[in-house]
Structure formats: structure tokens, C-alpha cells
mmCIF file of C-alpha atoms and ligand atoms in Angstrom:
data_model
loop_
_atom_site.group_PDB
_atom_site.id
_atom_site.type_symbol
_atom_site.label_atom_id
_atom_site.label_comp_id
_atom_site.label_asym_id
_atom_site.label_seq_id
_atom_site.Cartn_x
_atom_site.Cartn_y
_atom_site.Cartn_z
ATOM 1 C CA MET A 1 -35.408 -24.004 13.043
ATOM 2 C CA GLY A 2 -33.725 -25.880 10.093
ATOM 3 C CA ILE A 3 -35.605 -29.320 8.620
ATOM 4 C CA GLU A 4 -33.524 -31.464 6.240
ATOM 5 C CA SER A 5 -35.215 -34.085 4.159
ATOM 6 C CA SER A 6 -33.576 -34.593 0.900
ATOM 7 C CA ALA A 7 -32.958 -37.839 0.510
ATOM 8 C CA HIS A 8 -32.136 -40.474 3.475
ATOM 9 C CA THR A 9 -32.090 -38.280 6.611
ATOM 10 C CA PHE A 10 -34.990 -36.191 8.187
ATOM 11 C CA GLY A 11 -32.922 -33.825 10.253
ATOM 12 C CA VAL A 12 -33.832 -31.058 12.572
ATOM 13 C CA GLY A 13 -31.934 -28.019 13.620
ATOM 14 C CA ILE A 14 -32.164 -25.265 16.099
ATOM 15 C CA VAL A 15 -29.829 -22.373 16.199
ATOM 16 C CA ASP A 16 -29.548 -19.081 17.995
ATOM 17 C CA ASN A 17 -27.264 -16.675 16.447
ATOM 18 C CA GLY A 18 -25.375 -18.851 14.423
ATOM 19 C CA ARG A 19 -24.869 -21.008 18.115
ATOM 20 C CA MET A 20 -26.129 -24.577 17.263
ATOM 21 C CA LEU A 21 -28.403 -25.508 19.782
ATOM 22 C CA ALA A 22 -29.572 -29.217 18.399
ATOM 23 C CA ASN A 23 -28.651 -31.051 15.486
ATOM 24 C CA GLU A 24 -31.151 -34.368 15.528
ATOM 25 C CA LYS A 25 -31.698 -36.611 13.118
ATOM 26 C CA MET A 26 -33.403 -40.177 11.889
ATOM 27 C CA MET A 27 -32.015 -42.144 9.056
ATOM 28 C CA TYR A 28 -34.012 -44.603 6.340
ATOM 29 C CA ASP A 29 -32.210 -47.774 6.285
ATOM 30 C CA VAL A 30 -30.813 -48.111 2.839
ATOM 31 C CA GLY A 31 -30.142 -51.976 3.413
ATOM 32 C CA THR A 32 -29.021 -53.597 0.497
ATOM 33 C CA HIS A 33 -31.560 -52.347 -1.860
ATOM 34 C CA GLY A 34 -30.536 -48.533 -1.627
ATOM 35 C CA MET A 35 -33.556 -45.974 -1.962
ATOM 36 C CA ILE A 36 -36.841 -46.360 -2.877
ATOM 37 C CA PRO A 37 -38.246 -42.901 -2.611
ATOM 38 C CA ALA A 38 -42.034 -43.739 -1.336
ATOM 39 C CA LYS A 39 -40.709 -45.899 1.165
ATOM 40 C CA VAL A 40 -37.829 -43.186 2.291
ATOM 41 C CA ALA A 41 -40.870 -40.532 2.305
ATOM 42 C CA GLU A 42 -43.049 -42.616 4.550
ATOM 43 C CA THR A 43 -40.308 -43.382 6.785
ATOM 44 C CA HIS A 44 -39.715 -39.488 7.035
ATOM 45 C CA VAL A 45 -43.204 -39.214 8.005
ATOM 46 C CA LYS A 46 -43.072 -41.396 10.602
ATOM 47 C CA ASN A 47 -39.921 -39.893 12.011
ATOM 48 C CA ALA A 48 -40.628 -36.244 11.477
ATOM 49 C CA GLY A 49 -42.545 -35.775 14.906
ATOM 50 C CA THR A 50 -39.695 -37.540 16.851
ATOM 51 C CA VAL A 51 -37.051 -35.838 15.591
ATOM 52 C CA ILE A 52 -38.773 -32.340 15.607
ATOM 53 C CA GLU A 53 -39.349 -33.108 19.846
ATOM 54 C CA THR A 54 -36.038 -34.582 20.348
ATOM 55 C CA ALA A 55 -34.459 -31.266 18.764
ATOM 56 C CA LEU A 56 -36.482 -29.152 20.911
ATOM 57 C CA GLY A 57 -35.539 -31.131 23.781
ATOM 58 C CA LYS A 58 -32.122 -31.124 23.417
ATOM 59 C CA ALA A 59 -32.128 -27.034 22.781
ATOM 60 C CA LYS A 60 -34.311 -26.864 25.712
ATOM 61 C CA VAL A 61 -36.550 -24.551 23.926
ATOM 62 C CA SER A 62 -40.174 -24.883 23.275
ATOM 63 C CA MET A 63 -42.133 -24.936 19.901
ATOM 64 C CA ARG A 64 -43.581 -21.351 21.049
ATOM 65 C CA GLU A 65 -40.116 -19.849 21.004
ATOM 66 C CA ILE A 66 -38.996 -20.784 17.255
ATOM 67 C CA GLU A 67 -38.862 -17.585 15.403
ATOM 68 C CA GLY A 68 -38.382 -18.754 11.844
ATOM 69 C CA VAL A 69 -38.586 -22.018 9.674
ATOM 70 C CA GLY A 70 -35.899 -23.193 7.048
ATOM 71 C CA TYR A 71 -36.241 -26.137 4.744
ATOM 72 C CA THR A 72 -34.285 -27.922 1.957
ATOM 73 C CA LYS A 73 -35.860 -26.927 -1.108
ATOM 74 C CA GLY A 74 -33.340 -28.963 -3.310
ATOM 75 C CA PRO A 75 -31.485 -30.778 -4.630
ATOM 76 C CA GLY A 76 -32.943 -34.071 -3.875
ATOM 77 C CA ILE A 77 -35.501 -37.025 -4.130
ATOM 78 C CA GLY A 78 -39.088 -35.463 -4.595
ATOM 79 C CA ALA A 79 -40.958 -37.707 -2.714
ATOM 80 C CA CYS A 80 -38.361 -36.983 0.518
ATOM 81 C CA LEU A 81 -38.377 -33.219 -0.093
ATOM 82 C CA GLN A 82 -41.932 -33.254 -0.076
ATOM 83 C CA ILE A 83 -41.895 -34.099 3.801
ATOM 84 C CA GLY A 84 -39.788 -31.494 4.945
ATOM 85 C CA GLN A 85 -41.558 -28.808 3.017
ATOM 86 C CA LEU A 86 -44.844 -29.502 4.549
ATOM 87 C CA ALA A 87 -43.413 -29.920 8.036
ATOM 88 C CA ALA A 88 -41.674 -26.227 7.752
ATOM 89 C CA LYS A 89 -45.093 -24.948 6.161
ATOM 90 C CA THR A 90 -47.138 -26.368 9.007
ATOM 91 C CA ILE A 91 -44.671 -24.809 11.545
ATOM 92 C CA ALA A 92 -44.333 -21.465 10.059
ATOM 93 C CA ILE A 93 -48.656 -21.499 9.632
ATOM 94 C CA GLY A 94 -49.126 -22.973 13.098
ATOM 95 C CA LEU A 95 -46.560 -20.471 14.616
ATOM 96 C CA GLY A 96 -47.075 -17.848 12.240
ATOM 97 C CA VAL A 97 -43.422 -17.058 11.502
ATOM 98 C CA LYS A 98 -41.482 -16.638 8.877
ATOM 99 C CA ILE A 99 -40.354 -19.305 6.201
ATOM 100 C CA THR A 100 -37.516 -19.811 4.094
ATOM 101 C CA PRO A 101 -36.305 -22.660 1.401
ATOM 102 C CA VAL A 102 -32.831 -23.520 1.533
ATOM 103 C CA ASN A 103 -30.763 -24.884 -1.086
ATOM 104 C CA HIS A 104 -29.066 -28.002 0.253
ATOM 105 C CA ALA A 105 -25.838 -27.554 -1.565
ATOM 106 C CA VAL A 106 -25.272 -23.884 -0.032
ATOM 107 C CA ALA A 107 -26.094 -25.295 3.154
ATOM 108 C CA HIS A 108 -23.277 -27.441 3.240
ATOM 109 C CA VAL A 109 -20.649 -24.968 1.640
ATOM 110 C CA GLU A 110 -21.913 -22.594 4.190
ATOM 111 C CA ILE A 111 -21.913 -24.193 7.435
ATOM 112 C CA THR A 112 -18.495 -25.745 6.617
ATOM 113 C CA LYS A 113 -17.129 -22.025 6.014
ATOM 114 C CA HIS A 114 -18.424 -20.851 9.288
ATOM 115 C CA GLU A 115 -16.873 -24.428 11.160
ATOM 116 C CA SER A 116 -13.560 -23.496 9.461
ATOM 117 C CA LYS A 117 -13.777 -19.694 10.096
ATOM 118 C CA MET A 118 -12.747 -19.054 5.998
ATOM 119 C CA LYS A 119 -13.760 -15.947 4.329
ATOM 120 C CA ASP A 120 -13.879 -17.009 0.545
ATOM 121 C CA PRO A 121 -12.553 -20.308 0.157
ATOM 122 C CA ILE A 122 -12.952 -22.443 -2.932
ATOM 123 C CA ALA A 123 -15.335 -25.524 -1.911
ATOM 124 C CA LEU A 124 -14.900 -28.892 -2.958
ATOM 125 C CA TYR A 125 -18.584 -30.403 -2.094
ATOM 126 C CA VAL A 126 -18.720 -34.195 -2.642
ATOM 127 C CA SER A 127 -21.431 -36.634 -2.128
ATOM 128 C CA GLY A 128 -23.401 -39.104 -3.347
ATOM 129 C CA GLY A 129 -25.483 -37.287 -5.935
ATOM 130 C CA ASN A 130 -22.728 -34.285 -6.620
ATOM 131 C CA SER A 131 -19.299 -33.783 -7.376
ATOM 132 C CA GLN A 132 -18.759 -29.823 -7.809
ATOM 133 C CA ILE A 133 -15.931 -27.381 -7.132
ATOM 134 C CA LEU A 134 -17.409 -24.028 -5.958
ATOM 135 C CA LYS A 135 -16.901 -20.076 -5.454
ATOM 136 C CA LEU A 136 -18.631 -17.463 -4.199
ATOM 137 C CA ALA A 137 -19.263 -14.741 -7.138
ATOM 138 C CA GLN A 138 -21.211 -11.586 -6.901
ATOM 139 C CA THR A 139 -22.552 -11.185 -10.561
ATOM 140 C CA PRO A 140 -25.111 -10.884 -11.564
ATOM 141 C CA PHE A 141 -26.540 -11.793 -7.773
ATOM 142 C CA PRO A 142 -24.060 -13.511 -5.034
ATOM 143 C CA HIS A 143 -24.210 -17.206 -6.081
ATOM 144 C CA TYR A 144 -21.863 -20.003 -5.713
ATOM 145 C CA GLN A 145 -20.214 -20.462 -9.253
ATOM 146 C CA ILE A 146 -19.468 -23.795 -10.548
ATOM 147 C CA LEU A 147 -15.881 -24.097 -11.690
ATOM 148 C CA GLY A 148 -15.866 -27.454 -12.057
ATOM 149 C CA GLU A 149 -18.299 -30.582 -11.711
ATOM 150 C CA THR A 150 -18.621 -33.935 -12.719
ATOM 151 C CA PHE A 151 -20.245 -34.901 -16.201
ATOM 152 C CA ASP A 152 -21.981 -37.795 -14.957
ATOM 153 C CA VAL A 153 -22.459 -39.148 -11.669
ATOM 154 C CA GLY A 154 -21.454 -37.799 -8.159
ATOM 155 C CA VAL A 155 -18.194 -39.423 -6.621
ATOM 156 C CA GLY A 156 -20.213 -41.345 -3.563
ATOM 157 C CA ASN A 157 -22.716 -42.714 -5.905
ATOM 158 C CA MET A 158 -19.703 -44.019 -8.156
ATOM 159 C CA LEU A 159 -18.389 -45.587 -4.881
ATOM 160 C CA ASP A 160 -21.665 -46.860 -3.755
ATOM 161 C CA ALA A 161 -22.465 -48.447 -7.136
ATOM 162 C CA PHE A 162 -18.972 -50.441 -7.013
ATOM 163 C CA ALA A 163 -19.470 -51.638 -3.516
ATOM 164 C CA ARG A 164 -22.844 -52.855 -4.709
ATOM 165 C CA GLU A 165 -21.045 -54.484 -7.614
ATOM 166 C CA ILE A 166 -18.957 -56.412 -5.645
ATOM 167 C CA LYS A 167 -21.348 -57.792 -3.200
ATOM 168 C CA LEU A 168 -20.155 -55.417 -0.126
ATOM 169 C CA LYS A 169 -22.483 -54.574 2.963
ATOM 170 C CA PRO A 170 -23.794 -51.224 3.451
ATOM 171 C CA ALA A 171 -22.198 -48.671 4.304
ATOM 172 C CA TRP A 172 -21.030 -48.963 0.958
ATOM 173 C CA GLY A 173 -18.331 -45.862 0.752
ATOM 174 C CA SER A 174 -16.968 -46.601 4.458
ATOM 175 C CA THR A 175 -16.786 -50.314 3.495
ATOM 176 C CA VAL A 176 -14.690 -49.422 0.357
ATOM 177 C CA ALA A 177 -12.274 -47.343 2.127
ATOM 178 C CA LYS A 178 -11.614 -49.779 4.982
ATOM 179 C CA LEU A 179 -10.918 -52.689 1.957
ATOM 180 C CA ALA A 180 -8.533 -50.131 0.427
ATOM 181 C CA ALA A 181 -6.621 -49.674 3.522
ATOM 182 C CA ASN A 182 -4.694 -53.383 2.639
ATOM 183 C CA GLY A 183 -5.017 -52.954 -1.131
ATOM 184 C CA ARG A 184 -2.493 -52.513 -4.183
ATOM 185 C CA TYR A 185 -2.619 -49.963 -7.238
ATOM 186 C CA VAL A 186 -4.092 -50.866 -10.671
ATOM 187 C CA GLU A 187 -4.186 -48.444 -12.856
ATOM 188 C CA MET A 188 -7.774 -47.329 -14.116
ATOM 189 C CA PRO A 189 -9.066 -44.818 -16.415
ATOM 190 C CA TYR A 190 -8.569 -41.328 -15.064
ATOM 191 C CA THR A 191 -10.936 -38.561 -16.638
ATOM 192 C CA VAL A 192 -10.241 -34.846 -15.817
ATOM 193 C CA LYS A 193 -10.983 -32.344 -18.308
ATOM 194 C CA GLY A 194 -9.677 -28.890 -17.321
ATOM 195 C CA MET A 195 -11.774 -28.557 -13.770
ATOM 196 C CA ASP A 196 -14.409 -31.214 -14.876
ATOM 197 C CA PHE A 197 -14.273 -34.863 -14.414
ATOM 198 C CA ALA A 198 -15.980 -38.157 -14.773
ATOM 199 C CA PHE A 199 -16.417 -41.284 -13.351
ATOM 200 C CA THR A 200 -18.570 -43.812 -15.148
ATOM 201 C CA GLY A 201 -15.697 -44.832 -17.248
ATOM 202 C CA LEU A 202 -13.300 -45.833 -13.982
ATOM 203 C CA LEU A 203 -16.846 -47.687 -12.514
ATOM 204 C CA THR A 204 -16.911 -49.861 -15.471
ATOM 205 C CA TYR A 205 -13.423 -50.436 -15.693
ATOM 206 C CA ALA A 206 -13.354 -51.327 -12.094
ATOM 207 C CA SER A 207 -16.498 -53.272 -12.260
ATOM 208 C CA GLU A 208 -14.789 -55.376 -14.892
ATOM 209 C CA LEU A 209 -12.375 -56.670 -12.960
ATOM 210 C CA ALA A 210 -14.295 -57.861 -10.362
ATOM 211 C CA GLY A 211 -13.347 -61.496 -9.278
ATOM 212 C CA LYS A 212 -10.199 -60.889 -11.533
ATOM 213 C CA ARG A 213 -8.451 -58.979 -8.702
ATOM 214 C CA SER A 214 -8.723 -59.033 -5.290
ATOM 215 C CA ASN A 215 -11.565 -56.643 -3.687
ATOM 216 C CA GLU A 216 -8.696 -54.994 -1.805
ATOM 217 C CA ASP A 217 -7.014 -53.964 -4.636
ATOM 218 C CA LEU A 218 -10.113 -52.507 -6.704
ATOM 219 C CA CYS A 219 -11.010 -50.389 -3.536
ATOM 220 C CA TYR A 220 -8.004 -49.182 -3.297
ATOM 221 C CA SER A 221 -7.581 -48.252 -7.130
ATOM 222 C CA ILE A 222 -10.950 -46.728 -7.489
ATOM 223 C CA GLN A 223 -10.543 -44.612 -4.618
ATOM 224 C CA GLU A 224 -7.006 -43.526 -5.317
ATOM 225 C CA THR A 225 -7.851 -42.566 -8.777
ATOM 226 C CA SER A 226 -11.330 -40.780 -8.365
ATOM 227 C CA PHE A 227 -9.834 -39.160 -5.573
ATOM 228 C CA SER A 228 -6.667 -38.017 -7.382
ATOM 229 C CA MET A 229 -8.862 -36.849 -9.769
ATOM 230 C CA LEU A 230 -10.720 -34.591 -7.635
ATOM 231 C CA CYS A 231 -7.742 -33.143 -6.339
ATOM 232 C CA GLU A 232 -6.094 -32.367 -9.624
ATOM 233 C CA ALA A 233 -9.221 -30.328 -10.532
ATOM 234 C CA THR A 234 -9.068 -28.725 -7.048
ATOM 235 C CA GLU A 235 -5.596 -27.874 -6.953
ATOM 236 C CA ARG A 236 -6.183 -26.283 -10.684
ATOM 237 C CA ALA A 237 -9.115 -24.177 -9.585
ATOM 238 C CA LEU A 238 -7.061 -23.116 -6.399
ATOM 239 C CA LEU A 239 -4.086 -21.922 -8.551
ATOM 240 C CA LEU A 240 -6.131 -20.515 -11.384
ATOM 241 C CA THR A 241 -8.171 -18.350 -8.909
ATOM 242 C CA ASN A 242 -5.644 -17.234 -6.899
ATOM 243 C CA SER A 243 -7.285 -18.641 -3.593
ATOM 244 C CA ASP A 244 -5.729 -19.728 -0.472
ATOM 245 C CA GLU A 245 -8.625 -21.227 1.317
ATOM 246 C CA LEU A 246 -10.008 -24.663 0.263
ATOM 247 C CA GLU A 247 -12.856 -26.062 2.467
ATOM 248 C CA LEU A 248 -14.134 -29.938 1.524
ATOM 249 C CA CYS A 249 -18.120 -30.619 2.503
ATOM 250 C CA GLY A 250 -20.694 -32.827 1.704
ATOM 251 C CA GLY A 251 -21.005 -36.495 2.279
ATOM 252 C CA VAL A 252 -18.124 -38.107 0.927
ATOM 253 C CA ALA A 253 -16.026 -35.079 2.942
ATOM 254 C CA GLN A 254 -16.269 -37.639 5.917
ATOM 255 C CA SER A 255 -13.135 -39.696 4.043
ATOM 256 C CA SER A 256 -10.337 -39.521 6.023
ATOM 257 C CA ARG A 257 -8.325 -40.610 2.914
ATOM 258 C CA LEU A 258 -9.796 -37.618 0.795
ATOM 259 C CA GLN A 259 -9.136 -35.220 3.924
ATOM 260 C CA GLU A 260 -5.478 -36.382 3.645
ATOM 261 C CA MET A 261 -5.078 -35.476 0.253
ATOM 262 C CA LEU A 262 -6.305 -32.419 -0.044
ATOM 263 C CA ARG A 263 -4.377 -31.207 3.061
ATOM 264 C CA SER A 264 -1.326 -32.163 1.243
ATOM 265 C CA VAL A 265 -2.007 -30.301 -1.584
ATOM 266 C CA CYS A 266 -2.961 -27.163 0.608
ATOM 267 C CA LYS A 267 0.389 -27.865 2.301
ATOM 268 C CA GLU A 268 2.473 -27.751 -1.069
ATOM 269 C CA HIS A 269 0.730 -24.151 -1.912
ATOM 270 C CA GLY A 270 0.861 -22.639 1.563
ATOM 271 C CA MET A 271 -3.152 -22.582 1.639
ATOM 272 C CA ARG A 272 -5.422 -23.475 4.248
ATOM 273 C CA PHE A 273 -7.425 -26.386 4.513
ATOM 274 C CA GLY A 274 -10.853 -26.792 6.258
ATOM 275 C CA VAL A 275 -13.406 -29.569 6.757
ATOM 276 C CA ALA A 276 -16.058 -29.485 9.760
ATOM 277 C CA LYS A 277 -17.224 -32.442 11.793
ATOM 278 C CA ASN A 278 -18.344 -35.399 10.323
ATOM 279 C CA GLU A 279 -22.349 -34.382 11.604
ATOM 280 C CA TYR A 280 -21.918 -31.578 9.269
ATOM 281 C CA ASN A 281 -20.607 -33.713 6.293
ATOM 282 C CA ALA A 282 -23.711 -36.043 6.625
ATOM 283 C CA ASP A 283 -27.066 -34.607 5.922
ATOM 284 C CA ASN A 284 -28.213 -32.585 8.622
ATOM 285 C CA GLY A 285 -31.022 -30.197 9.872
ATOM 286 C CA GLY A 286 -28.279 -27.825 11.827
ATOM 287 C CA MET A 287 -26.889 -26.419 8.514
ATOM 288 C CA ILE A 288 -30.372 -25.728 6.707
ATOM 289 C CA ALA A 289 -31.172 -23.996 10.417
ATOM 290 C CA TYR A 290 -27.933 -21.782 10.143
ATOM 291 C CA VAL A 291 -28.401 -20.429 6.848
ATOM 292 C CA ALA A 292 -32.113 -20.104 7.029
ATOM 293 C CA GLU A 293 -31.378 -18.118 9.930
ATOM 294 C CA ARG A 294 -28.831 -15.825 8.060
ATOM 295 C CA MET A 295 -31.537 -15.434 5.780
ATOM 296 C CA LEU A 296 -34.439 -14.656 7.544
ATOM 297 C CA LYS A 297 -32.576 -11.864 9.520
ATOM 298 C CA LYS A 298 -31.706 -10.258 6.340
ATOM 299 C CA GLY A 299 -35.570 -10.664 5.156
ATOM 300 C CA ALA A 300 -34.955 -13.176 2.668
ATOM 301 C CA SER A 301 -38.350 -14.922 3.547
ATOM 302 C CA GLU A 302 -40.894 -16.802 1.258
ATOM 303 C CA THR A 303 -44.335 -16.399 1.496
ATOM 304 C CA ILE A 304 -46.164 -19.859 1.982
ATOM 305 C CA ALA A 305 -47.833 -19.849 -1.615
ATOM 306 C CA LYS A 306 -44.111 -19.609 -3.367
ATOM 307 C CA CYS A 307 -42.640 -22.219 -0.807
ATOM 308 C CA ASP A 308 -41.768 -25.059 -3.241
ATOM 309 C CA ILE A 309 -39.123 -28.003 -4.040
ATOM 310 C CA GLN A 310 -36.932 -28.213 -7.027
ATOM 311 C CA GLN A 311 -35.295 -31.700 -7.188
ATOM 312 C CA LYS A 312 -32.691 -30.173 -9.478
ATOM 313 C CA TYR A 313 -31.996 -26.913 -7.638
ATOM 314 C CA ARG A 314 -28.670 -26.250 -8.914
ATOM 315 C CA ILE A 315 -26.287 -24.579 -6.188
ATOM 316 C CA ASP A 316 -25.554 -21.419 -8.766
ATOM 317 C CA LYS A 317 -29.052 -20.775 -9.374
ATOM 318 C CA ALA A 318 -29.531 -20.108 -5.476
ATOM 319 C CA VAL A 319 -29.100 -16.553 -4.067
ATOM 320 C CA VAL A 320 -26.464 -16.271 -1.020
ATOM 321 C CA VAL A 321 -27.496 -14.207 1.441
HETATM 322 FE FE1 FE2 B 401 -25.993 -33.540 1.538
#
């Protein structure tokens, strides 16, 4: 069983030898106020039991049949991470089974790699809080090396912040995408340095144009500019590393426009492009269960005393088992 609680989602997944038996979740309603950590954590506490029971029912297994448990150690919001960690520890102690902390970003990359049947892809991991270009490296230990990343905010949070600026309704990112469909391009700041990128200049510029250009034009332009930046940096990473596979993962991977742009980059170079089903791009417990099962089978468990959370648990610090 895998438990995810790093942000607004409390998710529980159950896997059996890599086969997903259940992937259930309940989400905190961000409304127009965004995420207030204590409120999100309170909602997770309220929902935890229901989500665990629903997942067991869907998987048609009893709690007694759970052979190990994993939870999201980070990165994420401290108050939220605590809830999943506590639920997992309670299960591990109650059932007398092994437990392992899982890096949230590793889980996104690994579930997509599995779903897309890729061997050694470059991964573009894009979500609210993260935007990174990654590749598996073996030294000094197996980990995802960060080839490129955002200098400031994640692309998802940038689009959400802009949507709030022009008073759109949640879900902000997808509302931007809808308006973008009828927009015309306005030139905007484009910041790529090698394989790194930055988004706050773009956000400030687009926000200053609010009311001066139509929301459709601004949404189209901020989306096209930020996604083009991601495509340029990713294309550079693919070519520099001689890679022939690209996977797209994380919450923003649900964007059909970003998928389309990266697919065309891959097509131009004869590379494979892969993206998982949306249920795995959004936060979910299934990906945590998938990675936890593999870790536990290879003996990578942790003692209860050493099971902690880490809000800024960077992907390159996590051992990939
Ligand atoms: Fe995520």
C-alpha cells in the first residue's frame, strides 16, 4: 500500500507485483483561497480512513493482506506530509509489516517510465512546485540527476498565480488552457539559460498587461512562452545526452498542448515520447505504492524511528532502487 499526502491530495494505492489494484483519492478543495496548510492537513485527517477503506474495497483485499507500506517523505507541505507519514506508521506497526519513505518526484518519474515502457528516458517533471529535467545516473549512488530546473517557481504555480491575477476560477491551469485556445500571440520574456529556466519575469510581464490585452491573448502567450522554454531546454538535454526517449510527468503533464509540443520535438529527432494516464500525472497513491513495493522487495525498508518527512526532499538526494 502506498500513501500520498504531499499537497491537496490524500491518495492510497495498492499494487501486487507492479499491477495496480486500486488508486483512490480525495482532494482538499482549493476554492479561491489556495492551500492553507493546516486546513489541508485537517481535511486529510478527515478523509484518510475513507480513502484507505475505498482502496481496499476496490482492490478486493483485506487490511491483513497488506504486506508492506510506503508513504511520501517529500517534497511537499510539512503539515500535509505528516498525515500520510502517521497513517503509514500506524499501518506498519499495527500489521507488523515493513515500511519505506518514498520521494514524491521519483514516484512520478518511475510510474510514467513503467506505464510508457521506457528503458532510460530523459524525464521532464513539471508540476505546481517543481519543474526539472532529469536523467538516471549511477554514481555515487543510483539517483535522478537534475540536468536542468527552474531558477524560481514551478511552471504550474506560475500559471496558477497568473490565473488568480486575472481573476479566473479554479482549476486555474486548465482555465488558462481553455482561454488560450482562442488567443493571439503577444511577445513575452523568454528565459532559458542552458538547460535551466525561470518563470517569474514572464509572470510579472503578463500580469502587467492584464486589462490591456484580452485574457485569451494573455493566456495563450504565457502558456506558449513557458511551454516553449521547457521544450527548448528539454530538447537540449535530449541531444546532449544522446537520449532517444522522453517522458513527461507531474501535474502539468496533463496539458494536451505541452504533450503536443514535446511530441513534435521527439518526432523531429526520431525519439520516443511517453506520458502516463492523467490519474498518474496528478498526485496519487498508486505511484507511491508502485515504488514502495519495488523498494521493499529489494530490502530497502526503514525503521519506524527513522521514518520522517522532509519538505525540501530533492530528487537527487533519493536513492533509486
Ligand atoms: Fe505531484
